[in-house]
Amino acid sequence: MLELIRQQVLPHFGIPNDAKISPLGNGHINDTFLIRSADSELVLQKINTQVFRAPKALVNNAAKVSEHLSQCAAQGGYQLQLIRPVMTREQQLAVDLGEQGFWRAISYLPFSQSIEVVHSEAEAEQAARAFGHFARALSQVDPHELEDVIPKFHHLPGRIEALSKAVAEDPLGRLQHCRHWAELALSQQSLLVELEDTCAGLPLRICHNDTKINNMLFDKRDMSSMAIIDLDTCMKGFLMYDFGDMVRTFCSPEAEDSTALDKVRVRPEVFAAICRGYLAELGEVLTPLERQSLWLGARVICLMIGVRFLTDYLLGDKYFHIHREGHNLDRAANQFTLYLSLLQQSEALKACLV
Ligand code: GN1
Ligand code: MG
């Protein structure tokens, strides 16, 4: 891969082929590299076209979001730094090398740092405020301006149906290792009913759709919020899911793939900090039903990612990159445990949102 990057990709971005190339980040889908040459630093990504079937839509969406945020920033309405597309020499947003991949580059922010686990309430509040700030700046844009990069991305009924099918077929005989998790996931029918009733009344907005804590860059000099990254899944949707992904990735003291299930839980004080930070930015933007839906979004996202990891485990780890055997099962078990912890604390957590 490194030779391919040097010989065939870097020239399109005007980067000399003696640049230093190192892997960057912990994404589960795309391959990401930091490219350092004598006079520039940028982030290069090979987009996973099995997952992003229309990669041009992805780069177009990201460019539109970044352009809009930069206009907001010029008028004082957006305070975070921006990740901008780096154009090819041919003035394109990406280079399509066919079998050799679809490649795009974006700016790298010096002094930036990402974290995998939230350490304090202050960190959670600050990051939630930043994601809220991002959503507020985009709330002026018609959500239909962005294409649906992955249709039915946050669609729990479809994800549950895919799990049911994987369970019924069990092509690799793996169900024996995870039957109780599959049963748990498939027994949450009441959530589907609640979801259908709520979605009917929610406005569509431009959402980030992957508001993990590691998609928020901190300034390593003072740990202040620096930028929101990974605009790959920006498209229309419901803000409850952006709230949900923050809850999912900020609240547990353990990483998403930790096998220490006895330590996986929702820290209520971190949940409360997310609510404070997010609502400080968005409180006046959200409709009453949207605000009420946040609690639903938290439950749906935790359950849904567990369902997605488990389905991928049963089907042979074709979607999420894995780094060890059983990795997707470990992730699923972790996320279902977090989901149960949310349910156990329903009353106290819901109270943070009123
Ligand atoms: C994937 O690759 P990454 O980490 O940005 C996934 C998200 C999941 C996440 C789980 C396109 O995001 O939906 O929530 O893993 N992205 C896609 O950590 O499926
Ligand atoms: Mg992502």
Coordinates of C-alpha atoms and ligand atoms in Angstrom, one line a residue:
M1 CA 0.0 0.0 0.0
L2 CA 2.8 2.5 0.9
E3 CA 4.5 2.1 -2.5
L4 CA 1.1 2.6 -4.2
I5 CA 0.6 5.8 -2.2
R6 CA 4.1 7.1 -3.1
Q7 CA 4.0 6.3 -6.8
Q8 CA 0.4 6.7 -7.8
V9 CA -1.4 8.8 -5.2
L10 CA 0.9 11.5 -3.9
P11 CA 1.8 12.9 -7.3
H12 CA -1.9 13.8 -7.8
F13 CA -1.7 16.0 -4.7
G14 CA 1.7 17.5 -5.7
I15 CA 3.5 15.8 -2.9
P16 CA 7.0 14.4 -3.4
N17 CA 7.3 10.7 -3.2
D18 CA 9.9 10.8 -0.4
A19 CA 7.2 12.1 2.0
K20 CA 6.8 10.4 5.4
I21 CA 3.7 8.2 5.5
S22 CA 2.2 7.0 8.8
P23 CA -1.1 5.4 9.7
L24 CA -3.5 7.8 11.5
G25 CA -6.5 7.3 13.8
N26 CA -8.7 4.4 14.7
G27 CA -11.4 4.4 12.0
H28 CA -13.2 1.1 11.3
I29 CA -13.9 1.7 7.7
N30 CA -11.4 3.8 5.7
D31 CA -7.6 3.6 5.6
T32 CA -6.2 6.9 6.9
F33 CA -2.6 8.2 6.7
L34 CA -0.7 11.3 7.8
I35 CA 1.6 12.5 5.0
R36 CA 4.5 14.7 6.0
S37 CA 6.7 16.3 3.4
A38 CA 9.3 19.1 3.7
D39 CA 6.6 21.8 3.1
S40 CA 3.3 20.3 3.9
E41 CA 1.3 18.0 6.2
L42 CA -2.0 16.5 5.2
V43 CA -4.4 13.6 5.9
L44 CA -4.8 11.1 3.1
Q45 CA -7.7 8.6 3.0
K46 CA -8.5 5.6 0.9
I47 CA -12.3 5.5 1.0
N48 CA -13.8 2.1 1.5
T49 CA -16.0 1.8 -1.5
Q50 CA -17.7 -1.4 -0.3
V51 CA -19.2 0.7 2.4
F52 CA -19.4 4.1 0.6
R53 CA -20.8 3.0 -2.7
A54 CA -21.0 6.6 -4.0
P55 CA -17.7 8.0 -2.8
K56 CA -18.1 11.1 -4.9
A57 CA -21.2 12.0 -2.9
L58 CA -19.1 11.7 0.3
V59 CA -16.5 14.1 -0.9
N60 CA -19.1 16.5 -2.3
N61 CA -21.0 16.5 0.9
A62 CA -17.9 17.1 3.0
A63 CA -16.9 20.0 0.8
K64 CA -20.3 21.6 1.1
V65 CA -20.3 21.3 4.9
S66 CA -16.8 22.7 5.2
E67 CA -17.7 25.6 2.8
H68 CA -20.8 26.4 4.8
L69 CA -18.9 26.3 8.1
S70 CA -16.2 28.5 6.7
Q71 CA -18.8 31.1 5.7
C72 CA -20.3 30.9 9.2
A73 CA -16.8 31.4 10.6
A74 CA -16.2 34.5 8.5
Q75 CA -19.4 36.0 10.0
G76 CA -18.4 35.0 13.6
G77 CA -20.9 32.2 13.8
Y78 CA -18.5 29.2 13.9
Q79 CA -15.6 29.1 16.4
L80 CA -14.0 25.8 15.8
Q81 CA -11.3 25.2 13.3
L82 CA -12.1 23.6 9.9
I83 CA -11.0 20.5 8.1
R84 CA -10.8 21.5 4.5
P85 CA -10.6 19.4 1.4
V86 CA -7.2 19.4 -0.3
M87 CA -7.7 19.5 -4.1
T88 CA -5.8 17.4 -6.5
R89 CA -3.6 19.0 -9.2
E90 CA -6.5 18.6 -11.5
Q91 CA -8.6 20.6 -9.1
Q92 CA -10.7 17.6 -8.1
L93 CA -11.9 16.6 -4.6
A94 CA -10.5 13.1 -5.0
V95 CA -8.6 10.8 -7.3
D96 CA -10.3 7.6 -8.5
L97 CA -7.7 4.9 -9.3
G98 CA -10.3 2.2 -10.0
E99 CA -9.0 -1.1 -8.6
Q100 CA -6.3 0.9 -6.7
G101 CA -8.8 2.8 -4.7
F102 CA -10.6 6.1 -4.3
W103 CA -8.3 8.6 -2.6
R104 CA -8.9 12.0 -1.1
A105 CA -6.9 14.4 1.1
I106 CA -8.0 16.8 3.8
S107 CA -6.1 19.3 5.9
Y108 CA -4.2 18.3 9.0
L109 CA -4.4 20.4 12.1
P110 CA -1.1 20.7 14.0
F111 CA -1.3 20.4 17.8
S112 CA -4.4 18.3 17.5
Q113 CA -5.1 15.2 19.6
S114 CA -8.0 12.8 19.8
I115 CA -9.0 10.7 22.8
E116 CA -10.7 7.3 23.0
V117 CA -12.3 7.6 26.5
V118 CA -13.6 10.7 28.2
H119 CA -11.8 11.4 31.5
S120 CA -13.9 14.0 33.1
E121 CA -17.3 15.8 33.1
A122 CA -15.6 18.9 31.8
E123 CA -14.2 17.1 28.8
A124 CA -17.6 15.6 28.1
E125 CA -19.4 19.0 28.4
Q126 CA -16.9 20.7 26.2
A127 CA -17.0 18.1 23.4
A128 CA -20.9 18.0 23.5
R129 CA -20.9 21.8 23.2
A130 CA -18.6 21.5 20.2
F131 CA -20.9 19.0 18.5
G132 CA -23.9 21.2 19.4
H133 CA -22.1 24.2 17.9
F134 CA -21.5 22.3 14.7
A135 CA -25.2 21.2 14.4
R136 CA -26.3 24.8 15.1
A137 CA -24.1 26.3 12.4
L138 CA -25.6 23.8 10.0
S139 CA -29.2 24.2 11.0
Q140 CA -29.6 27.0 8.5
V141 CA -28.8 24.8 5.6
D142 CA -31.5 22.9 3.7
P143 CA -30.7 19.2 4.6
H144 CA -31.6 18.1 1.1
E145 CA -28.5 19.9 -0.2
L146 CA -26.5 16.8 0.9
E147 CA -26.8 13.4 -0.7
D148 CA -27.6 10.3 1.3
V149 CA -24.1 8.7 1.3
I150 CA -25.4 5.5 2.9
P151 CA -29.1 5.0 2.6
K152 CA -30.9 3.9 5.7
F153 CA -27.8 4.4 7.8
H154 CA -29.4 5.0 11.2
H155 CA -32.4 2.8 10.5
L156 CA -33.0 0.4 13.4
P157 CA -35.7 -1.7 11.8
G158 CA -33.4 -2.4 8.8
R159 CA -30.5 -3.2 11.1
I160 CA -32.6 -5.6 13.2
E161 CA -33.9 -7.3 10.0
A162 CA -30.3 -7.8 8.9
L163 CA -29.4 -9.4 12.2
S164 CA -32.5 -11.7 12.1
K165 CA -31.4 -12.9 8.7
A166 CA -27.8 -13.5 9.9
V167 CA -29.1 -15.4 12.9
A168 CA -31.4 -17.5 10.8
E169 CA -28.6 -18.3 8.3
D170 CA -25.7 -18.4 10.7
P171 CA -23.3 -19.1 7.8
L172 CA -20.1 -19.6 9.9
G173 CA -21.7 -21.4 12.9
R174 CA -20.9 -18.5 15.1
L175 CA -24.3 -18.1 16.7
Q176 CA -23.4 -20.6 19.4
H177 CA -20.9 -18.0 20.8
C178 CA -23.4 -15.1 20.9
R179 CA -27.0 -16.5 21.1
H180 CA -27.9 -14.6 24.3
W181 CA -26.8 -11.3 22.8
A182 CA -28.8 -12.0 19.6
E183 CA -31.9 -12.9 21.7
L184 CA -31.5 -9.7 23.7
A185 CA -31.2 -7.5 20.6
L186 CA -34.2 -9.2 18.9
S187 CA -36.4 -8.8 22.0
Q188 CA -36.4 -5.0 21.9
Q189 CA -39.5 -4.7 19.7
S190 CA -41.1 -2.0 21.9
L191 CA -38.3 0.4 20.9
L192 CA -39.3 0.0 17.3
V193 CA -42.8 1.1 18.1
E194 CA -41.7 4.1 20.1
L195 CA -39.3 5.0 17.2
E196 CA -41.9 4.9 14.6
D197 CA -44.2 7.1 16.6
T198 CA -41.5 9.7 17.3
C199 CA -39.8 9.9 13.9
A200 CA -43.1 11.0 12.2
G201 CA -42.9 14.3 14.1
L202 CA -39.1 15.1 13.9
P203 CA -37.5 17.6 11.6
L204 CA -34.8 16.5 9.2
R205 CA -31.5 18.3 9.8
I206 CA -28.0 18.0 8.6
C207 CA -26.4 15.6 11.1
H208 CA -22.8 14.5 11.6
N209 CA -24.0 10.9 12.1
D210 CA -20.7 9.7 13.8
T211 CA -20.3 11.9 16.8
K212 CA -17.8 9.6 18.5
I213 CA -15.5 11.2 21.0
N214 CA -12.5 10.4 18.7
N215 CA -14.1 12.5 16.0
M216 CA -13.6 15.6 18.1
L217 CA -10.1 17.0 18.1
F218 CA -8.7 18.6 21.2
D219 CA -5.8 21.1 21.2
K220 CA -3.1 19.2 22.9
R221 CA -1.6 22.5 24.4
D222 CA -4.6 23.2 26.6
M223 CA -7.1 20.4 25.8
S224 CA -9.7 22.9 24.5
S225 CA -12.0 21.8 21.6
M226 CA -10.3 22.3 18.3
A227 CA -12.3 20.8 15.4
I228 CA -14.9 18.2 14.4
I229 CA -13.6 15.7 12.0
D230 CA -14.8 12.8 9.9
L231 CA -17.5 14.5 7.8
D232 CA -17.9 11.2 5.8
T233 CA -21.5 10.5 7.0
C234 CA -22.8 14.1 7.1
M235 CA -26.2 13.9 5.6
K236 CA -29.8 14.5 6.6
G237 CA -31.1 12.7 9.6
F238 CA -32.3 13.2 13.2
L239 CA -30.3 15.0 15.8
M240 CA -31.3 12.5 18.4
Y241 CA -28.8 10.1 16.8
D242 CA -25.9 12.6 17.1
F243 CA -26.8 12.9 20.8
G244 CA -27.0 9.1 21.0
D245 CA -23.5 8.6 19.6
M246 CA -22.1 11.0 22.2
V247 CA -23.8 9.1 25.0
R248 CA -22.5 5.9 23.5
T249 CA -18.9 7.0 23.3
F250 CA -18.5 9.5 26.1
C251 CA -20.4 7.8 29.0
S252 CA -18.5 4.5 29.4
P253 CA -15.2 4.5 31.3
E254 CA -14.1 1.7 28.9
A255 CA -13.4 1.8 25.2
E256 CA -15.9 0.5 22.7
D257 CA -14.1 -2.8 22.3
S258 CA -13.1 -3.4 26.0
T259 CA -13.8 -6.9 27.2
A260 CA -14.0 -5.7 30.9
L261 CA -17.8 -5.9 30.8
D262 CA -18.0 -5.5 34.6
K263 CA -16.6 -2.0 34.1
V264 CA -18.8 -1.0 31.1
R265 CA -21.5 1.3 32.3
V266 CA -23.1 4.7 31.8
R267 CA -21.6 7.3 34.1
P268 CA -24.6 9.4 35.0
E269 CA -22.5 12.5 35.7
V270 CA -21.0 12.3 32.2
F271 CA -24.5 11.9 30.7
A272 CA -25.6 15.0 32.6
A273 CA -22.5 16.9 31.3
I274 CA -23.4 15.9 27.7
C275 CA -26.9 17.3 28.1
R276 CA -25.6 20.5 29.6
G277 CA -23.1 21.0 26.7
Y278 CA -25.3 20.0 23.9
L279 CA -28.4 22.0 25.1
A280 CA -26.3 25.1 25.8
E281 CA -25.7 25.3 22.0
L282 CA -28.9 23.8 20.7
G283 CA -31.5 24.4 23.4
E284 CA -33.2 27.1 21.3
V285 CA -32.9 25.3 18.0
L286 CA -34.5 22.0 19.0
T287 CA -38.3 21.6 18.7
P288 CA -40.0 20.3 21.9
L289 CA -40.3 16.8 20.4
E290 CA -36.7 16.9 19.2
R291 CA -35.6 17.6 22.7
Q292 CA -37.8 14.8 24.0
S293 CA -36.4 12.4 21.4
L294 CA -32.8 12.7 22.7
W295 CA -33.4 10.0 25.3
L296 CA -34.8 7.7 22.6
G297 CA -31.8 8.5 20.3
A298 CA -29.4 7.4 23.1
R299 CA -31.1 4.0 23.5
V300 CA -31.5 3.4 19.7
I301 CA -27.8 4.2 18.9
C302 CA -26.4 1.9 21.7
L303 CA -28.7 -0.9 20.7
M304 CA -28.1 -0.4 16.9
I305 CA -24.4 -0.4 17.0
G306 CA -24.5 -3.6 19.1
V307 CA -26.7 -5.1 16.4
R308 CA -24.4 -3.9 13.6
F309 CA -21.3 -5.4 15.3
L310 CA -23.1 -8.7 16.0
T311 CA -24.4 -9.0 12.5
D312 CA -20.9 -8.4 11.1
Y313 CA -19.5 -11.0 13.5
L314 CA -22.1 -13.6 12.3
L315 CA -21.4 -12.8 8.6
G316 CA -17.6 -13.1 8.9
D317 CA -16.3 -9.5 9.7
K318 CA -16.9 -8.1 6.3
Y319 CA -17.8 -4.5 7.2
F320 CA -15.8 -3.3 10.2
H321 CA -12.0 -3.7 10.2
I322 CA -11.0 -6.1 13.0
H323 CA -7.7 -6.4 14.8
R324 CA -8.3 -9.7 16.6
E325 CA -10.4 -12.8 16.3
G326 CA -13.9 -12.2 17.9
H327 CA -13.3 -8.4 17.8
N328 CA -16.8 -7.6 16.5
L329 CA -18.3 -9.9 19.1
D330 CA -16.4 -8.1 21.8
R331 CA -17.6 -4.8 20.5
A332 CA -21.2 -6.0 20.4
A333 CA -21.1 -7.4 23.9
N334 CA -19.6 -4.2 25.1
Q335 CA -22.3 -2.0 23.4
F336 CA -25.2 -4.2 24.6
T337 CA -23.9 -4.0 28.1
L338 CA -23.9 -0.2 27.8
Y339 CA -27.4 -0.3 26.4
L340 CA -28.5 -2.3 29.5
S341 CA -26.8 0.2 31.8
L342 CA -28.8 3.0 30.1
L343 CA -32.1 1.1 30.6
Q344 CA -31.2 0.5 34.3
Q345 CA -30.8 4.2 34.9
S346 CA -33.7 5.4 32.8
E347 CA -35.4 7.6 35.4
A348 CA -32.3 9.4 36.6
L349 CA -30.9 10.0 33.1
K350 CA -34.2 11.2 31.5
A351 CA -34.4 13.7 34.3
C352 CA -31.3 15.5 32.9
L353 CA -33.2 16.4 29.8
V354 CA -36.2 18.1 31.2
Ligands
GN1_1 C1 -17.6 3.4 12.0 O1 -14.9 4.2 10.9 P1 -15.5 5.0 11.9 O2 -14.9 4.7 13.3 O3 -15.5 6.5 11.6 C2 -19.1 3.5 11.4 C3 -20.0 4.2 12.4 C4 -19.9 3.4 13.8 C5 -18.5 3.3 14.2 C6 -18.4 2.5 15.5 C7 -19.6 4.5 7.8 O4 -17.1 4.7 12.0 O5 -21.3 4.2 12.0 O6 -20.7 4.1 14.7 O7 -17.6 2.7 13.2 N1 -19.1 4.2 10.2 C8 -19.7 3.7 9.1 O8 -17.3 2.8 16.2 O9 -20.4 2.6 9.1
MG2 MG -16.9 7.7 10.6

